CSV table of C-alpha atoms in Angstrom, one decimal:
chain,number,residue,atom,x,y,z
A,1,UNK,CA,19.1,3.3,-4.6
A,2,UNK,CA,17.3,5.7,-2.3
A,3,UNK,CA,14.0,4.2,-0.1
A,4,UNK,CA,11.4,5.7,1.3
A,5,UNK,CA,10.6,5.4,4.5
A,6,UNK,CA,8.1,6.8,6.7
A,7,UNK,CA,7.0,6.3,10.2
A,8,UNK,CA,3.2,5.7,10.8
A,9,UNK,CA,2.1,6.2,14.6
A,10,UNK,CA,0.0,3.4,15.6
A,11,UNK,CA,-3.4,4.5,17.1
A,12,UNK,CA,-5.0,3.0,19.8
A,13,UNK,CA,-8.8,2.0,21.5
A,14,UNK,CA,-10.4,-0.2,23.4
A,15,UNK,CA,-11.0,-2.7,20.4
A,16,UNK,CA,-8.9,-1.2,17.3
A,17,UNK,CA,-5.4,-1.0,16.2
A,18,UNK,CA,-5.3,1.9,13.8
A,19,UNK,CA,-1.6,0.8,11.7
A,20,UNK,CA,-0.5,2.2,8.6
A,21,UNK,CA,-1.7,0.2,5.2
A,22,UNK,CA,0.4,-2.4,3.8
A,23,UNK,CA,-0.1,-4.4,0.5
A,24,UNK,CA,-1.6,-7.0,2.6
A,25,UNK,CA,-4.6,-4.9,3.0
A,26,UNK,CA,-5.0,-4.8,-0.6
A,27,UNK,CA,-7.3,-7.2,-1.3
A,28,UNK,CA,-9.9,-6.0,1.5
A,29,UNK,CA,-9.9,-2.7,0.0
A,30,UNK,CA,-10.3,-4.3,-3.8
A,31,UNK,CA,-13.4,-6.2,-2.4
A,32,UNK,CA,-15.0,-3.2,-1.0
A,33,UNK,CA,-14.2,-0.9,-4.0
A,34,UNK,CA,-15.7,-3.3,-6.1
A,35,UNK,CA,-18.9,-3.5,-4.7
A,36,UNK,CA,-22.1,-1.2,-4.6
A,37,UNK,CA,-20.8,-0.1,-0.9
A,38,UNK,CA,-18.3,2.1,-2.4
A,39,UNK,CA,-20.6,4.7,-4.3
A,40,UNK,CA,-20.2,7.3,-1.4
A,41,UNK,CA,-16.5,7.2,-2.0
A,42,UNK,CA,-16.1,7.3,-5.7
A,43,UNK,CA,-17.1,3.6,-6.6
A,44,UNK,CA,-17.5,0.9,-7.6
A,45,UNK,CA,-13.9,0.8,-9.1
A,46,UNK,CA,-12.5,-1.7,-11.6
A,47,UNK,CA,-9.3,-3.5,-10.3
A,48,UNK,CA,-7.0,-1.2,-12.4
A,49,UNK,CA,-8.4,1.6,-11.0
A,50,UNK,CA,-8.8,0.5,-7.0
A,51,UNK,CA,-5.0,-0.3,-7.1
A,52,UNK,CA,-4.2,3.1,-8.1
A,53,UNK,CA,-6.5,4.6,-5.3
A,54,UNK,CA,-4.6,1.9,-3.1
A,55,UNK,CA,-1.0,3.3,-4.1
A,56,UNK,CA,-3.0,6.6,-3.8
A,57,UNK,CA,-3.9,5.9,-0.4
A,58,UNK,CA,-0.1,4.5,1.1
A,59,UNK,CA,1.4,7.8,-1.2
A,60,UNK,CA,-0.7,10.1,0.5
A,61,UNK,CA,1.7,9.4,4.0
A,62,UNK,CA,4.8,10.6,2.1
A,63,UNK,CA,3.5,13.3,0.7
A,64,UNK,CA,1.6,14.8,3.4
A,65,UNK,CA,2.8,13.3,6.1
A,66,UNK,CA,-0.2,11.6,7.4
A,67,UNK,CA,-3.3,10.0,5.7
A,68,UNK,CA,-5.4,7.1,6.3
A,69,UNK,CA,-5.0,4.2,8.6
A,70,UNK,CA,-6.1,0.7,8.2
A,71,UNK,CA,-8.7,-0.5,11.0
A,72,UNK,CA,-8.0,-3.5,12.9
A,73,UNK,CA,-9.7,-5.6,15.5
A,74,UNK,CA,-7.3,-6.3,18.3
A,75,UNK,CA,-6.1,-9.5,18.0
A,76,UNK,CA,-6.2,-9.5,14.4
A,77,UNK,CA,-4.4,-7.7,11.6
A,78,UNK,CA,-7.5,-8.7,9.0
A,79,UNK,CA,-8.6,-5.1,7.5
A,80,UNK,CA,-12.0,-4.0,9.4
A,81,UNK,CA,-12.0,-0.9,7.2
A,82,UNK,CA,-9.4,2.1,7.0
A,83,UNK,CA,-9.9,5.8,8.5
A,84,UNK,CA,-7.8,9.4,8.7
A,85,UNK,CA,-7.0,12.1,7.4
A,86,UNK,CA,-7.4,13.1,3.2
A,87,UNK,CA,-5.9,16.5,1.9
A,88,UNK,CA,-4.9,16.1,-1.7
A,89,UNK,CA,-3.6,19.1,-3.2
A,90,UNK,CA,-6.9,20.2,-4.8
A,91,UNK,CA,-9.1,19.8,-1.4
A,92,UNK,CA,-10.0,23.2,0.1
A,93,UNK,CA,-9.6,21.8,4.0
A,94,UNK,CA,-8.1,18.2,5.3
A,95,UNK,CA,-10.7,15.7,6.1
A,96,UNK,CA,-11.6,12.9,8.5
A,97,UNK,CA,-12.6,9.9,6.8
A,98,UNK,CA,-13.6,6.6,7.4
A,99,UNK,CA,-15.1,3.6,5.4
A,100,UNK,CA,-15.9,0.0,7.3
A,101,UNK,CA,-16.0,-2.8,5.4
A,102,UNK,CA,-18.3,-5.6,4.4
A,103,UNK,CA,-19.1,-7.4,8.2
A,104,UNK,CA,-17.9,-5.0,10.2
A,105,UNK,CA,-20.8,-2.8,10.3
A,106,UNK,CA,-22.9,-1.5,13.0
A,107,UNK,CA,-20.5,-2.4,15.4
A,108,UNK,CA,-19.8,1.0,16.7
A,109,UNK,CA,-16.0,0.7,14.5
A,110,UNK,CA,-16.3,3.6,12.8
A,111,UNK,CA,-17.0,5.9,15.6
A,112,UNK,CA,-14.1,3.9,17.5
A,113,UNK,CA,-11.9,4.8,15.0
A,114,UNK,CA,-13.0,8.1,13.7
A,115,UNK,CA,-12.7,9.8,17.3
A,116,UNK,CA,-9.3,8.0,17.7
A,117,UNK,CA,-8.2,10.2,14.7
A,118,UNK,CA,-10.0,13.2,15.8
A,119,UNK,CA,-8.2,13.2,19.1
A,120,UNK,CA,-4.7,12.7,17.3
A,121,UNK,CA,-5.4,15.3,14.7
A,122,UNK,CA,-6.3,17.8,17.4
A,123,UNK,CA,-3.9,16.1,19.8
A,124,UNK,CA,-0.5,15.4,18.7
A,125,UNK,CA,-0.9,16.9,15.3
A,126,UNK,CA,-2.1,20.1,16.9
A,127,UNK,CA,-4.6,20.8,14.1
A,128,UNK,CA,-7.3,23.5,15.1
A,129,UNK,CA,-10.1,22.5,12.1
A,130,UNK,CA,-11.2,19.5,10.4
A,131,UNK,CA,-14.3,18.4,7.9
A,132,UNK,CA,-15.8,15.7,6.9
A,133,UNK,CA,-16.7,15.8,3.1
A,134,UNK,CA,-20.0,13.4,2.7
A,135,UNK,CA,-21.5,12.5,-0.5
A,136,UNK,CA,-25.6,13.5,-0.8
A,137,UNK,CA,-27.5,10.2,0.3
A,138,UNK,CA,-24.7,9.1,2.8
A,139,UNK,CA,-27.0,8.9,5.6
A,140,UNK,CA,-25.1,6.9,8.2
A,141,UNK,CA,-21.9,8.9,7.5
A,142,UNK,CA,-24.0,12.0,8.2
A,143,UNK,CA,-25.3,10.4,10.9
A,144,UNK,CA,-21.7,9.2,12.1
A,145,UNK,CA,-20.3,12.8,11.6
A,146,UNK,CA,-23.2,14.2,14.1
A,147,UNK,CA,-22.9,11.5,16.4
A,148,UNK,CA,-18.6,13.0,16.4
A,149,UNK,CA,-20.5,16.1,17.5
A,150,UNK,CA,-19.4,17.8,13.9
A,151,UNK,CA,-22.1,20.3,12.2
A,152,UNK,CA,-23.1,21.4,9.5
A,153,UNK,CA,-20.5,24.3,7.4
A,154,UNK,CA,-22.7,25.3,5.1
A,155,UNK,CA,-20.3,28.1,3.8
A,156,UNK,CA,-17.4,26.1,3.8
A,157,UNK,CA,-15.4,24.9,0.1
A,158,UNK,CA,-16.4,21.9,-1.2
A,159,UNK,CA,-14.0,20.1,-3.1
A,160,UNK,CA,-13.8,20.1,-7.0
A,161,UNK,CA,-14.6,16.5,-7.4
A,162,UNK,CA,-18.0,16.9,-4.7
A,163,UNK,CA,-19.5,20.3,-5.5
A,164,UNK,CA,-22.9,19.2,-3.9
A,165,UNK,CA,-21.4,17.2,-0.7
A,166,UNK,CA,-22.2,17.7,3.0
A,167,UNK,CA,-19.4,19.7,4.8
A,168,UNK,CA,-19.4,19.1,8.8
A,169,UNK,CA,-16.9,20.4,10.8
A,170,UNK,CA,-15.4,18.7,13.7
A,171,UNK,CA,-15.4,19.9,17.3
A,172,UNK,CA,-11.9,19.5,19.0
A,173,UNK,CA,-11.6,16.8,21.5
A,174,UNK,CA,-14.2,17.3,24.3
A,175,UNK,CA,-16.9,18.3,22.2
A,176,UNK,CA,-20.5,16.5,22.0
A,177,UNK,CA,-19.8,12.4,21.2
């Protein structure tokens, strides 16, 4: 038998725990994928197909190396949302995501955790660029991926799947929060 195993840093804030996904999570991400919430990142998804992105989303750590990162509240492993990095093999540029779940909005989370990864990514990772790939109407990602400091790339590749999204590109660490 050969197992995979992969190690997942653990990012930390003030509030979050940033930890790799486990099948735990699961059912978090199945409730949000199933729901209207989840248009902006290719929902609503029947069960079948949210597991699959699920898998997708623990794969994407073996194969690349990094990925996303389920959000925590300190003090609690109960899935606030996951954010990090996404560069499947068809994507022109890696990209800083996030996506907070059902209750957890408007809590200042998503920022939390989307600047945790931007400092990693540009930190210990040692990346030099980074985009956010935002689906047209996604007003408080956009609004998010400003308040980051990101801008507009206009002439930057979209991906196949989004020809029409928003591109911003992040500032390293230090830039406008």
């Amino acid at each position: 038998m050969t197992r995979i195993v992969i190690d997942v840093p653990v990012l930390e804030t003030d509030r979050l725990l940033l930890r790799a996904p486990c099948p735990a999570d699961y059912p978090a991400y199945r409730a949000f994928l199933a729901t209207e919430r989840s248009r902006f990142t290719g929902g609503p998804l029947e069960e079948r197909h949210a597991w699959r992105a699920f898998a997708a989303m623990i794969g994407h750590w073996t194969m690349q190396g990094f990925g996303m990162w389920t959000i925590t509240l300190k003090g609690s492993d109960a899935p606030a949302g996951h954010a990090g990095l996404w560069y499947p093999g068809t994507w022109p540029e890696p990209e800083i995501g996030w996506t907070v779940y059902e209750g957890y909005e408007g809590k200042g989370i998503a920022f939390e955790a989307a600047c945790a990864v931007r400092d990693h990514t540009f930190g210990p990772m040692g990346w030099t660029t980074a985009v956010s790939y935002i689906a047209a109407g996604n007003d408080r990602s956009v609004a998010l991926a400003r308040r980051l400091g990101a801008v507009p790339d206009a002439s930057a590749t979209r991906p196949p799947h989004a020809p029409d999204c928003h591109v911003f590109r992040h500032p390293q660490p230090g830039g406008t929060r």
